[in-house]
Short mmCIF file of C-alpha atoms and ligand atoms in Angstrom, two decimals:
data_model
loop_
_atom_site.label_atom_id
_atom_site.label_comp_id
_atom_site.label_asym_id
_atom_site.label_seq_id
_atom_site.Cartn_x
_atom_site.Cartn_y
_atom_site.Cartn_z
CA MET I 1330 0.00 0.00 0.00
CA SER I 1331 1.39 3.46 -0.88
CA LYS I 1332 2.19 5.98 1.88
CA GLN I 1333 -0.57 8.30 0.66
CA LEU I 1334 -3.18 5.54 0.79
CA ILE I 1335 -2.13 4.56 4.29
CA VAL I 1336 -2.47 8.17 5.46
CA SER I 1337 -5.93 8.57 3.90
CA GLN I 1338 -7.05 5.23 5.37
CA LYS I 1339 -5.87 6.32 8.82
CA GLN I 1340 -7.81 9.58 8.43
CA LYS I 1341 -10.92 7.64 7.38
CA PHE I 1342 -10.64 5.33 10.40
CA SER I 1343 -10.22 8.26 12.75
CA ASP I 1344 -13.30 10.03 11.27
CA TRP I 1345 -15.34 6.88 11.78
CA GLN I 1346 -14.01 6.56 15.28
CA GLU I 1347 -15.02 10.11 16.16
CA LYS I 1348 -18.56 9.62 14.87
CA ASN I 1349 -18.94 6.26 16.63
CA ILE I 1350 -17.67 7.59 19.93
CA GLN I 1351 -20.11 10.51 19.68
CA ASN I 1352 -23.02 8.15 19.01
CA PHE I 1353 -22.22 5.14 21.11
CA SER I 1354 -19.48 6.29 23.54
CA ILE I 1355 -17.32 3.51 22.09
CA ASP I 1356 -15.31 3.30 18.86
CA LEU I 1357 -16.97 0.06 17.59
CA SER I 1358 -13.64 -1.60 16.77
CA PHE I 1359 -13.80 -3.24 20.22
CA ALA I 1360 -10.01 -3.39 20.18
CA GLU I 1361 -9.99 -2.79 23.93
CA VAL I 1362 -12.44 -5.58 24.73
CA PRO I 1363 -10.43 -8.61 25.91
CA GLU I 1364 -10.67 -11.88 24.00
CA SER I 1365 -12.37 -13.56 26.98
CA GLU I 1366 -15.23 -11.01 26.79
CA ARG I 1367 -15.59 -11.28 23.02
CA THR I 1368 -15.91 -15.05 23.35
CA LYS I 1369 -17.82 -15.17 26.63
CA HIS I 1370 -20.01 -18.15 27.63
CA VAL I 1371 -21.84 -19.83 24.72
CA HIS I 1372 -20.45 -17.43 22.11
CA ARG I 1373 -17.37 -19.70 21.92
CA LEU I 1374 -19.09 -23.08 21.83
CA HIS I 1375 -17.90 -23.53 18.25
CA PRO I 1376 -15.75 -21.30 16.00
CA TYR I 1377 -17.60 -19.58 13.19
CA LEU I 1378 -16.05 -17.43 10.51
CA GLY I 1379 -18.00 -14.20 9.99
CA LYS I 1380 -19.53 -14.20 13.46
CA PHE I 1381 -20.54 -10.95 15.17
CA ILE I 1382 -18.61 -9.62 18.12
CA PRO I 1383 -21.34 -9.87 20.79
CA GLN I 1384 -20.51 -6.37 22.04
CA LEU I 1385 -21.47 -4.90 18.65
CA VAL I 1386 -24.94 -6.44 18.87
CA GLU I 1387 -25.27 -5.42 22.51
CA VAL I 1388 -24.41 -1.77 21.81
CA PHE I 1389 -27.02 -1.46 19.03
CA LEU I 1390 -29.78 -3.40 20.77
CA LYS I 1391 -29.33 -1.33 23.94
CA LYS I 1392 -29.37 1.99 22.11
CA TYR I 1393 -32.23 1.39 19.67
CA PHE I 1394 -34.55 -1.16 21.35
CA GLN I 1395 -36.29 -1.75 24.69
CA PRO I 1396 -36.62 -4.84 26.89
CA GLY I 1397 -39.78 -6.72 25.89
CA GLN I 1398 -39.42 -5.90 22.17
CA MET I 1399 -38.96 -8.48 19.41
CA ILE I 1400 -35.92 -8.68 17.11
CA LEU I 1401 -35.58 -10.70 13.89
CA ASP I 1402 -32.39 -12.12 12.39
CA PRO I 1403 -32.97 -13.73 8.97
CA PHE I 1404 -29.29 -14.81 8.75
CA VAL I 1405 -28.72 -16.31 12.18
CA GLY I 1406 -25.33 -17.95 11.53
CA SER I 1407 -24.01 -18.95 14.94
CA GLY I 1408 -26.76 -17.09 16.78
CA THR I 1409 -25.07 -14.02 18.27
CA THR I 1410 -28.11 -11.74 17.84
CA LEU I 1411 -30.48 -14.21 19.48
CA ILE I 1412 -28.24 -14.70 22.51
CA GLU I 1413 -27.59 -10.99 23.04
CA ALA I 1414 -31.30 -10.19 22.60
CA ASN I 1415 -32.18 -12.76 25.25
CA LEU I 1416 -29.64 -11.30 27.68
CA LEU I 1417 -31.35 -7.91 27.26
CA ASN I 1418 -34.77 -9.47 27.83
CA MET I 1419 -35.85 -9.06 24.20
CA SER I 1420 -37.53 -11.92 22.36
CA SER I 1421 -36.13 -12.98 19.02
CA VAL I 1422 -36.85 -14.98 15.90
CA GLY I 1423 -34.00 -16.30 13.78
CA VAL I 1424 -33.72 -18.13 10.46
CA GLU I 1425 -30.70 -20.06 9.22
CA LEU I 1426 -30.33 -22.09 6.05
CA SER I 1427 -27.35 -24.26 6.92
CA GLU I 1428 -28.25 -27.30 9.03
CA PHE I 1429 -24.91 -27.11 10.77
CA SER I 1430 -25.09 -23.42 11.69
CA TYR I 1431 -28.65 -24.05 12.83
CA LEU I 1432 -27.35 -26.82 15.09
CA ILE I 1433 -24.68 -24.55 16.60
CA THR I 1434 -27.32 -21.92 17.38
CA LYS I 1435 -29.81 -24.47 18.68
CA VAL I 1436 -27.20 -25.81 21.11
CA LYS I 1437 -26.28 -22.29 22.26
CA THR I 1438 -29.83 -21.08 22.79
CA GLN I 1439 -31.64 -24.11 24.23
CA LYS I 1440 -32.57 -24.39 27.88
CA TYR I 1441 -31.09 -27.50 29.54
CA SER I 1442 -31.08 -29.67 32.59
CA VAL I 1443 -27.51 -28.66 33.35
CA GLU I 1444 -26.86 -31.67 35.64
CA LEU I 1445 -27.83 -34.13 32.93
CA VAL I 1446 -25.73 -32.28 30.35
CA GLU I 1447 -22.68 -32.52 32.60
CA LYS I 1448 -23.28 -36.20 33.40
CA GLU I 1449 -23.65 -37.16 29.74
CA ILE I 1450 -20.67 -35.13 28.50
CA LEU I 1451 -18.41 -36.71 31.14
CA ASP I 1452 -19.74 -40.21 30.51
CA ILE I 1453 -19.07 -40.22 26.76
CA LEU I 1454 -15.71 -38.53 27.39
CA ASN I 1455 -14.61 -41.24 29.83
CA LYS I 1456 -15.63 -44.01 27.45
CA THR I 1457 -13.69 -42.37 24.60
CA LYS I 1458 -10.63 -41.86 26.82
CA GLU I 1459 -10.70 -45.53 27.73
CA PHE I 1460 -10.97 -46.45 24.05
CA SER I 1461 -8.06 -44.13 23.24
CA ARG I 1462 -5.86 -45.80 25.89
CA LYS I 1463 -6.72 -49.24 24.50
CA ILE I 1464 -5.94 -48.39 20.91
CA GLN I 1465 -2.59 -46.94 21.92
CA LYS I 1466 -1.75 -50.21 23.67
CA ASN I 1467 -3.21 -52.14 20.78
CA GLN I 1468 -5.82 -53.66 23.10
CA ARG I 1469 -8.88 -53.49 20.96
CA SER I 1470 -10.62 -56.52 22.49
CA LEU I 1471 -13.18 -54.47 24.43
CA PHE I 1472 -14.27 -52.79 21.24
CA GLU I 1473 -13.89 -55.70 18.82
CA ASP I 1474 -17.46 -55.45 17.59
CA TRP I 1475 -16.97 -51.85 16.52
CA SER I 1476 -15.99 -51.17 12.91
CA PHE I 1477 -16.08 -48.13 10.67
CA GLU I 1478 -15.04 -46.84 7.25
CA PRO I 1479 -13.71 -43.26 7.36
CA SER I 1480 -14.52 -40.91 4.52
CA GLU I 1481 -11.85 -39.82 2.02
CA TYR I 1482 -11.88 -36.38 3.63
CA PHE I 1483 -10.97 -37.84 7.03
CA LYS I 1484 -8.29 -40.10 5.54
CA ASN I 1485 -6.73 -37.06 3.93
CA TRP I 1486 -6.87 -34.52 6.77
CA TYR I 1487 -6.44 -36.62 9.95
CA HIS I 1488 -3.99 -38.90 11.70
CA PRO I 1489 -5.30 -42.53 11.86
CA ARG I 1490 -5.47 -42.36 15.67
CA ALA I 1491 -7.54 -39.15 15.57
CA ILE I 1492 -9.91 -40.74 13.05
CA LYS I 1493 -10.52 -43.71 15.35
CA GLU I 1494 -11.20 -41.51 18.37
CA ILE I 1495 -13.56 -39.23 16.45
CA TYR I 1496 -15.51 -42.07 14.86
CA PHE I 1497 -15.70 -43.94 18.16
CA TYR I 1498 -17.16 -40.89 19.94
CA ARG I 1499 -19.65 -40.46 17.11
CA SER I 1500 -20.77 -44.08 17.41
CA LEU I 1501 -21.73 -43.48 21.07
CA ILE I 1502 -23.76 -40.29 20.53
CA PRO I 1503 -27.11 -42.07 19.88
CA ASN I 1504 -26.97 -43.43 23.46
CA TYR I 1505 -27.53 -40.01 25.02
CA GLN I 1506 -30.33 -37.44 25.36
CA ASN I 1507 -28.22 -34.33 24.66
CA GLN I 1508 -27.05 -35.52 21.27
CA ASP I 1509 -26.85 -32.05 19.74
CA ILE I 1510 -24.39 -30.82 22.38
CA LEU I 1511 -22.23 -33.92 21.88
CA LYS I 1512 -22.22 -33.32 18.13
CA ILE I 1513 -20.99 -29.77 18.66
CA ILE I 1514 -18.21 -30.95 21.01
CA LEU I 1515 -17.15 -33.56 18.46
CA SER I 1516 -17.31 -31.14 15.56
CA ARG I 1517 -15.21 -28.55 17.41
CA SER I 1518 -12.68 -31.28 18.29
CA ALA I 1519 -12.60 -32.54 14.71
CA ARG I 1520 -11.95 -28.99 13.52
CA SER I 1521 -8.93 -28.69 15.84
CA ALA I 1522 -7.61 -32.19 15.12
CA ARG I 1523 -7.21 -31.60 11.37
CA GLN I 1524 -3.61 -31.86 10.27
CA ILE I 1525 -3.30 -28.23 9.32
CA PRO I 1526 -0.66 -25.66 10.19
CA HIS I 1527 -1.47 -23.74 13.40
CA TYR I 1528 -1.28 -20.43 11.57
CA ASP I 1529 -3.92 -21.28 8.98
CA LEU I 1530 -6.91 -22.55 10.96
CA ALA I 1531 -9.54 -20.49 9.13
CA ARG I 1532 -8.68 -21.33 5.52
CA PRO I 1533 -6.33 -24.34 5.35
CA LYS I 1534 -5.03 -25.29 1.94
CA LYS I 1535 -3.50 -28.73 2.41
CA PRO I 1536 -2.75 -31.15 5.27
CA VAL I 1537 0.67 -31.20 6.98
CA LYS I 1538 1.97 -34.67 7.59
CA GLU I 1539 5.45 -33.80 8.86
CA LYS I 1540 7.15 -31.35 11.21
CA TYR I 1541 6.79 -27.79 9.80
CA TRP I 1542 7.93 -24.24 10.48
CA CYS I 1543 5.02 -22.55 12.26
CA LEU I 1544 4.47 -18.86 11.46
CA LYS I 1545 2.26 -18.45 14.52
CA HIS I 1546 4.53 -20.01 17.14
CA LYS I 1547 7.85 -19.14 15.44
CA GLN I 1548 9.16 -22.65 15.92
CA TYR I 1549 8.93 -26.13 14.37
CA CYS I 1550 5.61 -27.78 15.23
CA GLU I 1551 4.46 -31.38 14.91
CA PRO I 1552 1.28 -32.22 12.99
CA ILE I 1553 -1.60 -33.22 15.26
CA ASN I 1554 -1.81 -36.96 15.85
CA ASN I 1555 -4.86 -37.37 18.09
CA ALA I 1556 -8.30 -35.99 18.84
CA ILE I 1557 -8.74 -37.01 22.47
CA LYS I 1558 -6.77 -33.99 23.69
CA PHE I 1559 -9.35 -31.70 22.07
CA ILE I 1560 -12.36 -33.83 23.00
CA THR I 1561 -11.26 -33.61 26.64
CA ARG I 1562 -10.59 -29.86 26.53
CA TYR I 1563 -13.83 -28.97 24.74
CA SER I 1564 -15.98 -31.29 26.88
CA LEU I 1565 -14.98 -29.44 30.04
CA ASP I 1566 -15.15 -26.08 28.30
CA THR I 1567 -18.68 -26.78 27.00
CA ILE I 1568 -19.97 -27.72 30.46
CA LYS I 1569 -18.56 -24.49 31.86
CA ARG I 1570 -20.00 -22.29 29.10
CA ILE I 1571 -23.48 -23.85 29.18
CA LYS I 1572 -23.61 -23.40 32.97
CA GLU I 1573 -22.52 -19.77 32.64
CA PHE I 1574 -25.19 -18.84 30.09
CA ASP I 1575 -27.83 -20.77 32.02
CA LYS I 1576 -27.27 -18.43 34.97
CA LEU I 1577 -27.41 -15.26 32.83
CA ARG I 1578 -30.26 -15.96 30.45
CA THR I 1579 -33.62 -14.26 30.82
CA SER I 1580 -37.04 -15.77 30.16
CA ALA I 1581 -37.36 -13.87 26.83
CA LYS I 1582 -38.44 -16.24 24.07
CA ILE I 1583 -36.04 -17.41 21.33
CA ILE I 1584 -37.60 -18.92 18.21
CA LEU I 1585 -35.12 -20.56 15.82
CA LEU I 1586 -36.06 -21.92 12.40
CA GLN I 1587 -34.08 -23.78 9.76
CA GLY I 1588 -34.87 -22.79 6.18
CA ASP I 1589 -34.54 -20.31 3.33
CA ALA I 1590 -35.12 -16.76 4.61
CA ARG I 1591 -36.39 -15.70 1.17
CA LYS I 1592 -39.51 -17.82 1.61
CA ILE I 1593 -39.87 -19.13 5.12
CA LYS I 1594 -43.03 -18.36 7.12
CA LEU I 1595 -42.42 -17.15 10.66
CA PRO I 1596 -44.75 -18.16 13.52
CA VAL I 1597 -45.32 -14.50 14.54
CA LYS I 1598 -47.57 -11.67 13.37
CA LYS I 1599 -46.63 -8.19 12.11
CA GLU I 1600 -45.27 -7.53 15.59
CA SER I 1601 -41.49 -7.37 15.35
CA ASP I 1602 -39.74 -4.15 16.31
CA GLY I 1603 -36.71 -4.57 14.12
CA ILE I 1604 -33.90 -6.56 12.57
CA PHE I 1605 -30.27 -6.89 13.53
CA THR I 1606 -28.45 -9.07 11.04
CA SER I 1607 -25.45 -9.61 8.82
CA PRO I 1608 -26.17 -11.16 5.43
CA PRO I 1609 -23.64 -13.42 3.73
CA TYR I 1610 -21.15 -11.19 1.92
CA LEU I 1611 -20.96 -11.38 -1.84
CA GLY I 1612 -18.57 -14.15 -2.92
CA LEU I 1613 -16.69 -14.32 0.37
CA ILE I 1614 -17.50 -17.46 2.32
CA ASN I 1615 -18.83 -20.85 1.32
CA TYR I 1616 -20.34 -21.85 4.66
CA HIS I 1617 -20.56 -25.56 3.79
CA GLU I 1618 -16.89 -25.74 2.82
CA GLN I 1619 -15.93 -23.87 6.00
CA HIS I 1620 -17.33 -26.70 8.10
CA ARG I 1621 -16.68 -29.62 5.79
CA TYR I 1622 -15.56 -31.85 8.73
CA ALA I 1623 -19.00 -31.48 10.36
CA TYR I 1624 -20.84 -32.19 7.11
CA GLU I 1625 -18.73 -35.33 6.66
CA LEU I 1626 -19.41 -36.51 10.20
CA PHE I 1627 -23.12 -35.88 10.42
CA ASN I 1628 -24.34 -35.97 6.80
CA PHE I 1629 -26.08 -32.61 6.96
CA LYS I 1630 -28.05 -31.81 3.84
CA GLU I 1631 -26.63 -29.02 1.66
CA TYR I 1632 -28.66 -26.30 -0.06
CA PRO I 1633 -26.29 -24.88 -2.68
CA GLU I 1634 -29.11 -23.27 -4.70
CA ALA I 1635 -30.43 -21.31 -1.74
CA GLU I 1636 -27.11 -20.31 -0.15
CA ILE I 1637 -27.00 -16.56 -0.85
CA GLY I 1638 -23.75 -15.00 -2.10
CA SER I 1639 -21.78 -18.23 -1.85
CA PRO I 1640 -18.78 -18.59 -4.18
CA ASN I 1641 -20.03 -22.00 -5.38
CA LYS I 1642 -20.49 -23.33 -8.88
CA ASN I 1643 -24.14 -22.23 -9.09
CA GLY I 1644 -23.14 -18.58 -9.55
CA ASN I 1645 -24.85 -17.47 -6.32
CA ASP I 1646 -22.20 -14.74 -6.09
CA ASN I 1647 -23.37 -13.04 -9.29
CA LYS I 1648 -24.06 -9.42 -8.27
CA GLU I 1649 -27.57 -9.14 -9.74
CA ARG I 1650 -28.63 -12.48 -8.38
CA TYR I 1651 -27.24 -11.55 -4.95
CA LYS I 1652 -29.23 -8.32 -4.91
CA LYS I 1653 -32.41 -10.12 -5.90
CA ASP I 1654 -31.92 -12.77 -3.20
CA ILE I 1655 -31.23 -10.23 -0.43
CA ILE I 1656 -34.24 -8.14 -1.46
CA ALA I 1657 -36.41 -11.28 -1.36
CA VAL I 1658 -35.27 -11.97 2.22
CA PHE I 1659 -36.04 -8.49 3.54
CA ARG I 1660 -39.37 -8.29 1.69
CA ASN I 1661 -40.30 -11.59 3.30
CA MET I 1662 -39.28 -10.22 6.72
CA ASN I 1663 -41.46 -7.14 6.11
CA ASN I 1664 -44.49 -9.41 6.66
CA TYR I 1665 -43.46 -9.61 10.32
CA LEU I 1666 -42.22 -6.07 10.96
CA LYS I 1667 -44.24 -3.21 12.43
CA SER I 1668 -44.40 0.04 10.52
CA GLY I 1669 -41.43 2.17 11.66
CA ALA I 1670 -39.39 -0.94 12.55
CA LYS I 1671 -35.63 -0.34 12.75
CA ILE I 1672 -33.44 -2.41 10.50
CA PHE I 1673 -29.71 -2.77 11.06
CA ILE I 1674 -27.66 -4.52 8.40
CA VAL I 1675 -23.98 -5.17 9.04
CA VAL I 1676 -22.17 -5.74 5.79
CA ASN I 1677 -18.94 -5.27 3.89
CA ASP I 1678 -20.68 -3.44 1.05
CA LYS I 1679 -17.80 -2.88 -1.31
CA HIS I 1680 -20.13 -2.82 -4.34
CA HIS I 1681 -22.41 -0.27 -2.65
CA LEU I 1682 -25.51 -2.41 -3.17
CA TYR I 1683 -27.33 -1.80 0.10
CA PRO I 1684 -28.72 1.73 -0.39
CA GLN I 1685 -30.58 0.39 -3.45
CA ILE I 1686 -31.53 -2.85 -1.68
CA GLY I 1687 -33.00 -0.82 1.19
CA LYS I 1688 -35.00 1.34 -1.20
CA GLU I 1689 -36.47 -1.66 -2.98
CA CYS I 1690 -37.57 -3.11 0.34
CA GLY I 1691 -39.42 0.06 1.34
CA TYR I 1692 -36.79 1.25 3.82
CA LYS I 1693 -35.63 4.80 4.45
CA ILE I 1694 -31.97 5.20 5.28
CA VAL I 1695 -31.39 6.91 8.63
CA ASP I 1696 -27.62 6.61 9.03
CA VAL I 1697 -24.60 4.51 8.10
CA PHE I 1698 -21.85 3.68 10.56
CA HIS I 1699 -18.50 2.19 9.67
CA ARG I 1700 -16.05 0.18 11.70
CA PRO I 1701 -12.63 -1.31 11.11
CA VAL I 1702 -12.60 -5.08 11.55
CA LEU I 1703 -9.64 -6.44 13.45
CA MET I 1704 -8.98 -9.87 11.96
CA ARG I 1705 -7.07 -11.71 14.61
CA THR I 1706 -6.54 -14.79 12.43
CA GLU I 1707 -5.24 -12.86 9.41
CA ARG I 1708 -1.90 -11.15 9.16
CA ASP I 1709 -3.04 -7.78 7.74
CA ASN I 1710 -5.22 -5.78 10.11
CA ASN I 1711 -5.80 -2.72 7.96
CA LYS I 1712 -7.72 -4.16 5.05
CA PHE I 1713 -11.10 -4.99 6.53
CA SER I 1714 -13.98 -2.78 7.46
CA GLU I 1715 -17.73 -3.06 7.53
CA SER I 1716 -20.73 -0.76 7.39
CA ILE I 1717 -23.78 -0.83 9.57
CA TYR I 1718 -26.78 0.45 7.65
CA TYR I 1719 -29.56 1.86 9.78
CA PHE I 1720 -32.91 1.86 7.95
CA VAL I 1721 -36.48 2.47 9.03
CA LYS I 1722 -39.37 0.58 7.46
CA GLU I 1723 -41.85 3.02 5.96
CA GLY I 1724 -45.50 2.09 5.96
C1 LIG M 2518 -22.55 -13.55 7.88
S1 LIG M 2518 -23.34 -15.05 8.39
C2 LIG M 2518 -24.20 -14.55 9.84
C3 LIG M 2518 -23.32 -14.60 11.05
C4 LIG M 2518 -24.04 -14.22 12.33
N1 LIG M 2518 -24.33 -12.81 12.39
C5 LIG M 2518 -23.24 -14.67 13.56
O1 LIG M 2518 -22.99 -13.84 14.45
O2 LIG M 2518 -22.86 -15.84 13.61
C6 LIG M 2518 -24.59 -15.26 7.19
C7 LIG M 2518 -25.43 -16.54 7.33
O3 LIG M 2518 -26.46 -16.53 6.35
C8 LIG M 2518 -26.77 -17.88 6.04
N2 LIG M 2518 -27.56 -17.95 4.80
C9 LIG M 2518 -27.14 -17.95 3.50
N3 LIG M 2518 -28.19 -18.03 2.66
C10 LIG M 2518 -29.31 -18.09 3.43
C11 LIG M 2518 -30.71 -18.18 3.14
N4 LIG M 2518 -31.18 -18.25 1.89
N5 LIG M 2518 -31.58 -18.19 4.20
C12 LIG M 2518 -31.13 -18.13 5.49
N6 LIG M 2518 -29.82 -18.06 5.81
C13 LIG M 2518 -28.91 -18.03 4.80
C14 LIG M 2518 -25.40 -18.53 5.97
O4 LIG M 2518 -25.51 -19.94 6.14
C15 LIG M 2518 -24.67 -17.84 7.13
O5 LIG M 2518 -24.75 -18.61 8.30
#
C-alpha cells in the first residue's frame, strides 16, 4: 500500500471513530475488549467465521430497542443476535439455512437440565478416553465389535489415531439425550484435530503430515496426531459455558427456524420491532466448505441453490442475483415487521448495493456507521472494514 493511501485510510478510520464515539461512547472496533469477553459463555461453543462480536450487537440493541421488544435475524449464523437479545430481555426470531449453523445456534440457545448435560458429556468422554488408551496399547478386544469406514476427507486430513477416536465418539452419541451438544463438542474437536498448520486454521489449503515451520509459534511444530486432547478440553469447556449462560439468560423467548429466509413463514404476526443481522457477503465465504468436517461426520443436507452469495459453482455470487436474493429476504421479513421498525444490516458493502436494496424493500436510510474489523486470524489488520446500515421501514 502506498504511503498516501495509508495516510488517507488512517484519516478515514479516525473520522469513523469520532462519529462512533459521539453516538455510542465507544469506537466500535472493540479493540480494547479482551478476547475472553468477546468469546464469553456460549459465544465460543464452536468457532464460526463471519460471526458478530457480541458487544457490537449489545451496543445497538441497547441503544435502539427496549426490553420486551422483538428482534428478527434472517441470517442467524451462529446465533449471536439471538443470545444478546435474550440477555437484554428481548424476544427474538431467527432463520438459518445451513443445518450445521442451525445446530450450533440451537445448542447455544436451548434451555437444559444442566446436571444431565454434565453427566452425559463426562460419561461419553470417559468411554472415549478408555478407548483411546486401548488403541494406543493395541488392546482393541473391548471394542472388537466396533468397525467403521472413514470418509476420504478424514483419511486425507487426519492422523489414523484421531480418526478412530472421532468415529468412536460419534458411534456413542445415539446413546444419550443431549445428542446435539455432543455433536458440537465432536465437531469442534474434529476442527482442531485436522492436520493443518497452526497459523492457517480459518482457511487451510493442504494437510501437513510432517514437522513444519510454524508462522504463529515461530518454531517447528508437529502435525496433530490425536483428537482425544481436544475432545477432553472442549468437553470441560462446554460444560462451563453452558452453565454460565444458564445463569445469565432471561425468560425472553427465542424462536429458531431452519430454512430459506427468502420464503420461510415465521410463527409471529406483524409484531417485530426490528432486525439486527449480517447477510452473507458477496462471494466471500462458502459456509458448507468452511465446516466440511462437520458435514462429513453428520451428513447434513446441503442447499447450494439457496445459499446466498456463496462462491459455489451455481453462480450465487453473481451481483444481480445476490441483490435479488437479499431483497427477497427483507421483503419476506417485512411481513413480520411493524411500521417504523428499525433495520440494522452489518455488511462489507464494497459494491455499494445496500442503499438500493434498502430502497427496494421500502426502507428509508437513517444513518450509516463504519467500523474497522480487526482480523485476529489474518496477518493484515488494515484491510477490513464493515458498514452498519440503519434503515427504518416506511408504511
Ligand atoms: C454472515 S453469516 C451470519 C453470522 C451471524 N451474524 C453470527 O454472528 O454468527 C450469514 C449466514 O447466512 C446464512 N444464509 C445464507 N443463505 C441463506 C438463506 N437463503 N436463508 C437463510 N440463511 C442463509 C449462511 O448460512 C450464514 O450462516
